[in-house]
Amino acid sequence: GAPSIARPGVGCAAPPPAPRGALAVAAALSRPAKEATIDKLVGALNESTVVFGVRFKGVSVKDVEGLRRALPASAKMVVCKNTLLRIAATRADGDWDPVQPATSLDNAWIFANEDAIAGAVKAYLDFQKKLQESLPKEERAATKLTDVSGGVLEGRFLTAADVASLEKMPTKAELMQKIAVLIKRVPTKLALAINAVPRKVAFGVKALADGDDDKTKLVGDVFPKADASA
C-alpha cells in the first residue's frame, strides 16, 4: 500500500506503513482541522527564510522520518495538502506566492530560518545521495527516488538547482566573521561605513572576499558609492 507521513496536528493521516510506496496525503479533513493546519503553516512560513518542497517515489516512511531527524533543530518538515500551503502562502508575512508552481503532486515541505538553511539543504542532499546509493548500480541513472519540486527565498522561486546551491550559504555568524576579516583590511572610516550596510550588501562584500582574484583591492573599489568620509 502507499504510506502516508503523519505529524500530530499537521492534518495528515498515517495508515500502516509499507516498505516501499508513494507519499500520500489524506484528503478528508474537517474545516477546523484545515484551518488549524493552515495556521501552523503560516506560523512556519513567518519563522522561515526559505521553504522548499521534496517529492518521494518508492521511499519508506522510516527513511523519510530519518530525513526529518537529520534536519537542524530549528528547521521543520511538514506534509500537507498543496491547497493548504497555497492558502498559507497568501496569509503569511512576506512574499511566498512564488511557491505556487511547486505545489503539485505530493510534497513534504521543509522550512528553515536564516541560520538553518545550509544545514537543512545539506541534510536533504545527503539523504538523496544515500537513497540513490541504496539502488542497484544499473538502476541509479534512470531512477530518482526523491527530488525538489521548488522553493522560495526572499520572494524568488527556487529551482532544484537553486535549492542545492544553498548548501554553501553562510550563517549570519559566518558572514559577520568574514566581514570582520575584511574590515581589518580597509581604512577605519570606510570600515565603519561597511559595518553599517544592510545584510544584502554584506553578501556583496562576502563575494568580494571569496571571488575576487585581486585581493589588493579595497571594498571601495567595488562599491564606488560608499562614502569613505562618513
Short mmCIF file of N, CA, C and O in Angstrom, two decimals, residues 52-179:
data_model
loop_
_atom_site.label_atom_id
_atom_site.label_comp_id
_atom_site.label_asym_id
_atom_site.label_seq_id
_atom_site.Cartn_x
_atom_site.Cartn_y
_atom_site.Cartn_z
N PHE A 52 11.12 24.79 0.83
CA PHE A 52 11.21 24.05 -0.44
C PHE A 52 10.49 22.71 -0.29
O PHE A 52 10.39 22.15 0.80
N GLY A 53 9.94 22.25 -1.42
CA GLY A 53 9.17 21.01 -1.44
C GLY A 53 10.03 19.84 -1.89
O GLY A 53 10.87 19.97 -2.77
N VAL A 54 9.80 18.69 -1.26
CA VAL A 54 10.53 17.47 -1.59
C VAL A 54 9.52 16.39 -1.95
O VAL A 54 8.54 16.18 -1.23
N ARG A 55 9.73 15.73 -3.08
CA ARG A 55 8.86 14.64 -3.52
C ARG A 55 9.58 13.31 -3.37
O ARG A 55 10.79 13.23 -3.53
N PHE A 56 8.81 12.26 -3.08
CA PHE A 56 9.37 10.94 -2.88
C PHE A 56 8.68 9.93 -3.79
O PHE A 56 7.48 10.03 -4.04
N LYS A 57 9.43 8.95 -4.24
CA LYS A 57 8.85 7.87 -5.05
C LYS A 57 9.45 6.55 -4.57
O LYS A 57 10.65 6.33 -4.68
N GLY A 58 8.61 5.70 -4.00
CA GLY A 58 9.09 4.43 -3.52
C GLY A 58 10.01 4.55 -2.32
O GLY A 58 10.99 3.81 -2.20
N VAL A 59 9.73 5.49 -1.43
CA VAL A 59 10.56 5.72 -0.25
C VAL A 59 9.75 5.36 0.99
O VAL A 59 8.58 5.75 1.11
N SER A 60 10.34 4.62 1.91
CA SER A 60 9.61 4.21 3.10
C SER A 60 9.42 5.36 4.07
O SER A 60 10.19 6.33 4.08
N VAL A 61 8.38 5.25 4.88
CA VAL A 61 8.11 6.25 5.91
C VAL A 61 9.30 6.33 6.86
O VAL A 61 9.70 7.41 7.30
N LYS A 62 9.89 5.20 7.17
CA LYS A 62 11.05 5.17 8.07
C LYS A 62 12.19 6.02 7.51
O LYS A 62 12.83 6.79 8.24
N ASP A 63 12.44 5.91 6.22
CA ASP A 63 13.50 6.70 5.60
C ASP A 63 13.20 8.19 5.68
O ASP A 63 14.08 9.01 5.97
N VAL A 64 11.94 8.56 5.40
CA VAL A 64 11.57 9.97 5.41
C VAL A 64 11.66 10.53 6.83
O VAL A 64 12.09 11.67 7.04
N GLU A 65 11.29 9.73 7.81
CA GLU A 65 11.44 10.19 9.19
C GLU A 65 12.91 10.37 9.54
O GLU A 65 13.26 11.22 10.36
N GLY A 66 13.78 9.60 8.90
CA GLY A 66 15.21 9.78 9.09
C GLY A 66 15.65 11.15 8.60
O GLY A 66 16.50 11.81 9.22
N LEU A 67 15.08 11.61 7.47
CA LEU A 67 15.38 12.94 6.97
C LEU A 67 14.90 13.99 7.97
O LEU A 67 15.62 14.95 8.25
N ARG A 68 13.71 13.81 8.51
CA ARG A 68 13.18 14.78 9.48
C ARG A 68 14.14 14.91 10.67
O ARG A 68 14.44 16.02 11.13
N ARG A 69 14.64 13.79 11.15
CA ARG A 69 15.53 13.81 12.31
C ARG A 69 16.89 14.43 11.99
O ARG A 69 17.57 14.96 12.86
N ALA A 70 17.29 14.37 10.71
CA ALA A 70 18.59 14.90 10.31
C ALA A 70 18.58 16.42 10.12
O ALA A 70 19.65 17.04 10.03
N LEU A 71 17.41 17.02 10.06
CA LEU A 71 17.32 18.47 9.86
C LEU A 71 17.82 19.21 11.10
O LEU A 71 17.76 18.70 12.21
N PRO A 72 18.31 20.44 10.92
CA PRO A 72 18.68 21.24 12.08
C PRO A 72 17.49 21.41 13.03
O PRO A 72 16.33 21.35 12.60
N ALA A 73 17.78 21.64 14.29
CA ALA A 73 16.71 21.72 15.30
C ALA A 73 15.67 22.78 14.99
O ALA A 73 14.48 22.62 15.29
N SER A 74 16.09 23.88 14.36
CA SER A 74 15.16 24.98 14.09
C SER A 74 14.42 24.82 12.76
O SER A 74 13.55 25.62 12.43
N ALA A 75 14.78 23.79 11.97
CA ALA A 75 14.08 23.55 10.71
C ALA A 75 12.90 22.59 10.94
O ALA A 75 12.87 21.85 11.91
N LYS A 76 11.93 22.64 10.04
CA LYS A 76 10.74 21.79 10.15
C LYS A 76 10.45 21.12 8.83
O LYS A 76 10.73 21.67 7.76
N MET A 77 9.85 19.93 8.90
CA MET A 77 9.35 19.27 7.70
C MET A 77 7.89 18.93 7.93
O MET A 77 7.54 18.30 8.93
N VAL A 78 7.04 19.38 7.03
CA VAL A 78 5.59 19.20 7.17
C VAL A 78 5.03 18.59 5.89
O VAL A 78 5.36 19.03 4.79
N VAL A 79 4.20 17.59 6.04
CA VAL A 79 3.48 17.01 4.91
C VAL A 79 2.03 17.48 5.00
O VAL A 79 1.39 17.31 6.04
N CYS A 80 1.53 18.07 3.94
CA CYS A 80 0.16 18.59 3.96
C CYS A 80 -0.37 18.67 2.54
O CYS A 80 0.39 18.49 1.57
N LYS A 81 -1.65 18.94 2.41
CA LYS A 81 -2.23 19.12 1.09
C LYS A 81 -1.69 20.41 0.47
O LYS A 81 -1.53 21.43 1.14
N ASN A 82 -1.41 20.36 -0.83
CA ASN A 82 -0.87 21.53 -1.52
C ASN A 82 -1.80 22.74 -1.41
O ASN A 82 -1.33 23.87 -1.31
N THR A 83 -3.10 22.50 -1.44
CA THR A 83 -4.04 23.62 -1.36
C THR A 83 -3.87 24.39 -0.05
O THR A 83 -4.01 25.61 -0.02
N LEU A 84 -3.57 23.67 1.03
CA LEU A 84 -3.41 24.33 2.33
C LEU A 84 -2.14 25.19 2.35
O LEU A 84 -2.13 26.29 2.91
N LEU A 85 -1.09 24.70 1.73
CA LEU A 85 0.13 25.51 1.67
C LEU A 85 -0.09 26.73 0.79
O LEU A 85 0.39 27.83 1.12
N ARG A 86 -0.83 26.59 -0.29
CA ARG A 86 -1.09 27.74 -1.16
C ARG A 86 -1.85 28.81 -0.41
O ARG A 86 -1.57 30.01 -0.53
N ILE A 87 -2.83 28.41 0.40
CA ILE A 87 -3.58 29.37 1.20
C ILE A 87 -2.66 30.04 2.22
O ILE A 87 -2.68 31.26 2.41
N ALA A 88 -1.85 29.22 2.89
CA ALA A 88 -0.93 29.76 3.89
C ALA A 88 0.02 30.77 3.27
O ALA A 88 0.36 31.80 3.90
N ALA A 89 0.46 30.51 2.05
CA ALA A 89 1.40 31.40 1.38
C ALA A 89 0.80 32.78 1.16
O ALA A 89 1.52 33.79 1.16
N THR A 90 -0.52 32.85 0.98
CA THR A 90 -1.17 34.15 0.78
C THR A 90 -1.41 34.87 2.10
O THR A 90 -1.60 36.09 2.11
N ARG A 91 -1.40 34.15 3.22
CA ARG A 91 -1.69 34.75 4.52
C ARG A 91 -0.44 35.10 5.31
O ARG A 91 -0.49 35.95 6.21
N ALA A 92 0.67 34.46 5.02
CA ALA A 92 1.89 34.66 5.79
C ALA A 92 2.53 36.00 5.46
O ALA A 92 2.28 36.60 4.41
N ASP A 93 3.37 36.48 6.36
CA ASP A 93 4.14 37.70 6.11
C ASP A 93 5.15 37.42 5.00
O ASP A 93 5.66 36.31 4.87
N GLY A 94 5.47 38.45 4.24
CA GLY A 94 6.45 38.27 3.17
C GLY A 94 5.81 37.77 1.89
O GLY A 94 4.59 37.54 1.83
N ASP A 95 6.62 37.58 0.88
CA ASP A 95 6.14 37.16 -0.45
C ASP A 95 6.45 35.68 -0.65
O ASP A 95 7.55 35.30 -1.06
N TRP A 96 5.45 34.83 -0.37
CA TRP A 96 5.60 33.39 -0.53
C TRP A 96 4.81 32.87 -1.72
O TRP A 96 4.90 31.68 -2.05
N ASP A 97 4.07 33.73 -2.40
CA ASP A 97 3.25 33.29 -3.54
C ASP A 97 4.03 32.59 -4.64
O ASP A 97 3.48 31.70 -5.32
N PRO A 98 5.30 32.94 -4.88
CA PRO A 98 6.04 32.24 -5.95
C PRO A 98 6.17 30.74 -5.75
O PRO A 98 6.62 30.03 -6.66
N VAL A 99 5.77 30.21 -4.58
CA VAL A 99 5.86 28.77 -4.34
C VAL A 99 4.82 27.99 -5.15
O VAL A 99 4.92 26.78 -5.31
N GLN A 100 3.83 28.68 -5.69
CA GLN A 100 2.71 28.03 -6.36
C GLN A 100 3.11 26.97 -7.39
O GLN A 100 2.55 25.87 -7.40
N PRO A 101 4.09 27.22 -8.28
CA PRO A 101 4.44 26.19 -9.28
C PRO A 101 4.93 24.88 -8.68
O PRO A 101 4.88 23.84 -9.36
N ALA A 102 5.39 24.92 -7.44
CA ALA A 102 5.90 23.69 -6.81
C ALA A 102 4.81 22.89 -6.12
O ALA A 102 5.05 21.77 -5.68
N THR A 103 3.61 23.47 -6.04
CA THR A 103 2.54 22.83 -5.27
C THR A 103 1.69 21.90 -6.13
O THR A 103 0.50 22.12 -6.34
N SER A 104 2.31 20.87 -6.64
CA SER A 104 1.60 19.82 -7.35
C SER A 104 2.16 18.48 -6.93
O SER A 104 3.28 18.40 -6.41
N LEU A 105 1.39 17.43 -7.11
CA LEU A 105 1.75 16.10 -6.64
C LEU A 105 1.95 16.14 -5.12
O LEU A 105 1.51 17.07 -4.46
N ASP A 106 2.58 15.11 -4.56
CA ASP A 106 2.74 15.04 -3.11
C ASP A 106 4.09 15.60 -2.69
O ASP A 106 5.13 15.21 -3.20
N ASN A 107 4.04 16.53 -1.74
CA ASN A 107 5.26 17.16 -1.26
C ASN A 107 5.39 17.07 0.24
O ASN A 107 4.40 17.14 0.98
N ALA A 108 6.62 16.96 0.70
CA ALA A 108 6.95 17.25 2.09
C ALA A 108 7.65 18.60 2.03
O ALA A 108 8.55 18.81 1.21
N TRP A 109 7.22 19.53 2.87
CA TRP A 109 7.77 20.89 2.81
C TRP A 109 8.77 21.10 3.93
O TRP A 109 8.49 20.81 5.09
N ILE A 110 9.94 21.60 3.56
CA ILE A 110 10.99 21.87 4.54
C ILE A 110 11.10 23.38 4.72
O ILE A 110 11.26 24.13 3.75
N PHE A 111 10.98 23.81 5.98
CA PHE A 111 11.05 25.22 6.34
C PHE A 111 12.34 25.45 7.12
O PHE A 111 12.65 24.69 8.04
N ALA A 112 13.08 26.50 6.79
CA ALA A 112 14.33 26.77 7.50
C ALA A 112 14.52 28.27 7.69
O ALA A 112 14.26 29.05 6.76
N ASN A 113 14.97 28.65 8.88
CA ASN A 113 15.28 30.05 9.09
C ASN A 113 16.69 30.33 8.58
O ASN A 113 17.38 29.45 8.07
N GLU A 114 17.10 31.57 8.72
CA GLU A 114 18.36 32.04 8.13
C GLU A 114 19.56 31.16 8.48
O GLU A 114 20.36 30.81 7.63
N ASP A 115 19.67 30.81 9.75
CA ASP A 115 20.84 30.07 10.20
C ASP A 115 20.75 28.57 9.96
O ASP A 115 21.72 27.84 10.18
N ALA A 116 19.59 28.08 9.53
CA ALA A 116 19.41 26.64 9.31
C ALA A 116 19.35 26.27 7.84
O ALA A 116 19.22 25.09 7.50
N ILE A 117 19.43 27.26 6.95
CA ILE A 117 19.27 26.98 5.52
C ILE A 117 20.30 25.96 5.02
O ILE A 117 19.95 24.93 4.45
N ALA A 118 21.57 26.26 5.23
CA ALA A 118 22.62 25.37 4.72
C ALA A 118 22.50 23.97 5.33
O ALA A 118 22.63 22.97 4.63
N GLY A 119 22.23 23.91 6.63
CA GLY A 119 22.10 22.62 7.30
C GLY A 119 20.93 21.81 6.78
O GLY A 119 21.03 20.58 6.62
N ALA A 120 19.80 22.49 6.53
CA ALA A 120 18.61 21.79 6.03
C ALA A 120 18.85 21.25 4.62
O ALA A 120 18.48 20.12 4.30
N VAL A 121 19.46 22.07 3.77
CA VAL A 121 19.73 21.64 2.39
C VAL A 121 20.75 20.50 2.39
O VAL A 121 20.59 19.51 1.66
N LYS A 122 21.77 20.60 3.22
CA LYS A 122 22.77 19.53 3.29
C LYS A 122 22.13 18.22 3.77
O LYS A 122 22.42 17.15 3.25
N ALA A 123 21.24 18.33 4.77
CA ALA A 123 20.56 17.13 5.27
C ALA A 123 19.77 16.46 4.14
O ALA A 123 19.79 15.23 3.99
N TYR A 124 19.08 17.27 3.33
CA TYR A 124 18.31 16.70 2.22
C TYR A 124 19.24 16.09 1.17
O TYR A 124 18.99 14.97 0.69
N LEU A 125 20.29 16.79 0.78
CA LEU A 125 21.20 16.28 -0.26
C LEU A 125 21.89 14.99 0.19
O LEU A 125 22.06 14.06 -0.61
N ASP A 126 22.26 14.91 1.46
CA ASP A 126 22.85 13.68 1.99
C ASP A 126 21.84 12.54 1.94
O ASP A 126 22.17 11.40 1.62
N PHE A 127 20.59 12.87 2.28
CA PHE A 127 19.51 11.89 2.26
C PHE A 127 19.29 11.39 0.83
O PHE A 127 19.16 10.19 0.58
N GLN A 128 19.25 12.33 -0.12
CA GLN A 128 19.06 11.98 -1.53
C GLN A 128 20.19 11.06 -2.02
O GLN A 128 19.94 10.05 -2.70
N LYS A 129 21.42 11.40 -1.68
CA LYS A 129 22.57 10.60 -2.11
C LYS A 129 22.50 9.19 -1.52
O LYS A 129 22.74 8.20 -2.22
N LYS A 130 22.13 9.10 -0.25
CA LYS A 130 22.04 7.80 0.41
C LYS A 130 20.97 6.93 -0.24
O LYS A 130 21.16 5.72 -0.44
N LEU A 131 19.84 7.54 -0.60
CA LEU A 131 18.77 6.79 -1.26
C LEU A 131 19.24 6.24 -2.61
O LEU A 131 18.99 5.08 -2.94
N GLN A 132 19.90 7.10 -3.39
CA GLN A 132 20.36 6.65 -4.71
C GLN A 132 21.37 5.53 -4.58
O GLN A 132 21.37 4.58 -5.36
N GLU A 133 22.23 5.61 -3.57
CA GLU A 133 23.25 4.57 -3.38
C GLU A 133 22.64 3.25 -2.91
O GLU A 133 23.29 2.21 -3.01
N SER A 134 21.39 3.32 -2.41
CA SER A 134 20.73 2.08 -1.99
C SER A 134 20.20 1.27 -3.17
O SER A 134 19.84 0.10 -3.02
N LEU A 135 20.16 1.90 -4.34
CA LEU A 135 19.68 1.23 -5.54
C LEU A 135 20.80 0.42 -6.19
O LEU A 135 21.98 0.76 -6.05
N PRO A 136 20.46 -0.65 -6.93
CA PRO A 136 21.48 -1.34 -7.72
C PRO A 136 22.13 -0.36 -8.69
O PRO A 136 21.47 0.54 -9.22
N LYS A 137 23.42 -0.49 -8.92
CA LYS A 137 24.15 0.48 -9.74
C LYS A 137 23.53 0.68 -11.11
O LYS A 137 23.51 1.80 -11.63
N GLU A 138 23.00 -0.38 -11.68
CA GLU A 138 22.45 -0.27 -13.03
C GLU A 138 21.14 0.53 -13.06
O GLU A 138 20.68 0.94 -14.13
N GLU A 139 20.53 0.75 -11.90
CA GLU A 139 19.25 1.49 -11.85
C GLU A 139 19.42 2.95 -11.46
O GLU A 139 18.49 3.74 -11.61
N ARG A 140 20.57 3.33 -10.95
CA ARG A 140 20.73 4.66 -10.37
C ARG A 140 20.54 5.79 -11.37
O ARG A 140 19.92 6.81 -11.05
N ALA A 141 21.05 5.62 -12.57
CA ALA A 141 20.97 6.70 -13.56
C ALA A 141 19.54 6.96 -14.01
O ALA A 141 19.16 8.10 -14.30
N ALA A 142 18.72 5.91 -14.05
CA ALA A 142 17.36 6.04 -14.60
C ALA A 142 16.29 6.21 -13.52
O ALA A 142 15.14 6.49 -13.85
N THR A 143 16.65 6.09 -12.26
CA THR A 143 15.65 6.13 -11.19
C THR A 143 15.95 7.26 -10.22
O THR A 143 17.06 7.40 -9.73
N LYS A 144 14.92 8.09 -9.98
CA LYS A 144 15.05 9.15 -8.98
C LYS A 144 14.04 8.86 -7.86
O LYS A 144 12.83 8.90 -8.09
N LEU A 145 14.54 8.57 -6.68
CA LEU A 145 13.65 8.28 -5.56
C LEU A 145 13.13 9.54 -4.88
O LEU A 145 12.11 9.51 -4.19
N THR A 146 13.83 10.63 -5.08
CA THR A 146 13.39 11.89 -4.49
C THR A 146 13.93 13.06 -5.32
O THR A 146 14.98 12.95 -5.95
N ASP A 147 13.20 14.15 -5.32
CA ASP A 147 13.67 15.37 -5.96
C ASP A 147 13.01 16.58 -5.33
O ASP A 147 12.09 16.45 -4.53
N VAL A 148 13.50 17.76 -5.66
CA VAL A 148 12.96 19.01 -5.13
C VAL A 148 11.99 19.59 -6.15
O VAL A 148 12.35 19.78 -7.32
N SER A 149 10.77 19.88 -5.71
CA SER A 149 9.77 20.44 -6.63
C SER A 149 9.94 21.93 -6.84
O SER A 149 9.49 22.49 -7.83
N GLY A 150 10.62 22.60 -5.91
CA GLY A 150 10.82 24.04 -5.99
C GLY A 150 10.76 24.66 -4.61
O GLY A 150 10.48 23.97 -3.62
N GLY A 151 11.04 25.93 -4.54
CA GLY A 151 11.01 26.60 -3.25
C GLY A 151 10.96 28.11 -3.41
O GLY A 151 10.84 28.62 -4.52
N VAL A 152 11.06 28.81 -2.29
CA VAL A 152 11.02 30.27 -2.31
C VAL A 152 12.03 30.82 -1.30
O VAL A 152 12.12 30.33 -0.17
N LEU A 153 12.76 31.84 -1.72
CA LEU A 153 13.66 32.58 -0.85
C LEU A 153 13.54 34.05 -1.19
O LEU A 153 13.74 34.44 -2.34
N GLU A 154 13.16 34.87 -0.20
CA GLU A 154 13.02 36.31 -0.40
C GLU A 154 12.17 36.65 -1.62
O GLU A 154 12.53 37.51 -2.43
N GLY A 155 11.04 35.96 -1.77
CA GLY A 155 10.11 36.27 -2.84
C GLY A 155 10.51 35.76 -4.21
O GLY A 155 9.86 36.08 -5.20
N ARG A 156 11.56 34.96 -4.28
CA ARG A 156 12.02 34.43 -5.58
C ARG A 156 11.83 32.93 -5.62
O ARG A 156 12.18 32.22 -4.67
N PHE A 157 11.30 32.43 -6.75
CA PHE A 157 11.13 30.99 -6.92
C PHE A 157 12.50 30.33 -7.07
O PHE A 157 13.37 30.83 -7.78
N LEU A 158 12.67 29.20 -6.41
CA LEU A 158 13.92 28.45 -6.49
C LEU A 158 13.70 27.15 -7.25
O LEU A 158 12.77 26.41 -6.96
N THR A 159 14.57 26.86 -8.20
CA THR A 159 14.56 25.56 -8.86
C THR A 159 15.30 24.57 -7.96
O THR A 159 15.90 24.95 -6.94
N ALA A 160 15.28 23.30 -8.35
CA ALA A 160 16.01 22.29 -7.58
C ALA A 160 17.50 22.64 -7.51
O ALA A 160 18.14 22.47 -6.46
N ALA A 161 18.05 23.15 -8.61
CA ALA A 161 19.47 23.53 -8.62
C ALA A 161 19.73 24.71 -7.69
O ALA A 161 20.76 24.76 -7.00
N ASP A 162 18.79 25.66 -7.65
CA ASP A 162 18.92 26.80 -6.74
C ASP A 162 18.94 26.33 -5.29
O ASP A 162 19.75 26.80 -4.48
N VAL A 163 18.04 25.42 -4.96
CA VAL A 163 17.99 24.90 -3.60
C VAL A 163 19.30 24.22 -3.24
O VAL A 163 19.86 24.44 -2.16
N ALA A 164 19.82 23.40 -4.14
CA ALA A 164 21.08 22.69 -3.87
C ALA A 164 22.21 23.67 -3.61
O ALA A 164 23.08 23.42 -2.76
N SER A 165 22.21 24.80 -4.31
CA SER A 165 23.29 25.77 -4.14
C SER A 165 23.27 26.42 -2.75
O SER A 165 24.30 26.94 -2.30
N LEU A 166 22.15 26.37 -2.07
CA LEU A 166 22.05 26.98 -0.74
C LEU A 166 22.82 26.20 0.32
O LEU A 166 22.98 26.66 1.44
N GLU A 167 23.31 25.01 -0.04
CA GLU A 167 24.11 24.24 0.91
C GLU A 167 25.33 25.03 1.35
O GLU A 167 25.84 24.83 2.46
N LYS A 168 25.80 25.94 0.50
CA LYS A 168 27.00 26.71 0.82
C LYS A 168 26.69 28.10 1.35
O LYS A 168 27.58 28.92 1.53
N MET A 169 25.42 28.37 1.61
CA MET A 169 25.04 29.68 2.12
C MET A 169 25.54 29.84 3.55
O MET A 169 25.30 29.00 4.41
N PRO A 170 26.26 30.93 3.85
CA PRO A 170 26.80 31.09 5.20
C PRO A 170 25.72 31.47 6.21
O PRO A 170 24.69 32.04 5.85
N THR A 171 25.93 31.12 7.46
CA THR A 171 25.05 31.58 8.51
C THR A 171 25.38 33.04 8.80
O THR A 171 26.41 33.57 8.34
N LYS A 172 24.55 33.71 9.56
CA LYS A 172 24.81 35.10 9.90
C LYS A 172 26.14 35.23 10.65
O LYS A 172 26.92 36.14 10.40
N ALA A 173 26.42 34.29 11.56
CA ALA A 173 27.67 34.34 12.32
C ALA A 173 28.87 34.20 11.40
O ALA A 173 29.88 34.90 11.54
N GLU A 174 28.78 33.26 10.42
CA GLU A 174 29.89 33.07 9.49
C GLU A 174 30.09 34.30 8.62
O GLU A 174 31.21 34.71 8.34
N LEU A 175 28.97 34.91 8.20
CA LEU A 175 29.05 36.09 7.37
C LEU A 175 29.70 37.25 8.12
O LEU A 175 30.57 37.94 7.59
N MET A 176 29.29 37.45 9.36
CA MET A 176 29.86 38.54 10.15
C MET A 176 31.35 38.32 10.39
O MET A 176 32.13 39.27 10.45
N GLN A 177 31.75 37.07 10.54
CA GLN A 177 33.17 36.78 10.72
C GLN A 177 33.96 37.16 9.48
O GLN A 177 35.05 37.74 9.57
N LYS A 178 33.41 36.84 8.30
CA LYS A 178 34.08 37.21 7.05
C LYS A 178 34.17 38.73 6.91
O LYS A 178 35.19 39.27 6.47
N ILE A 179 33.08 39.42 7.28
CA ILE A 179 33.09 40.88 7.20
C ILE A 179 34.12 41.45 8.16
O ILE A 179 34.83 42.40 7.85
#
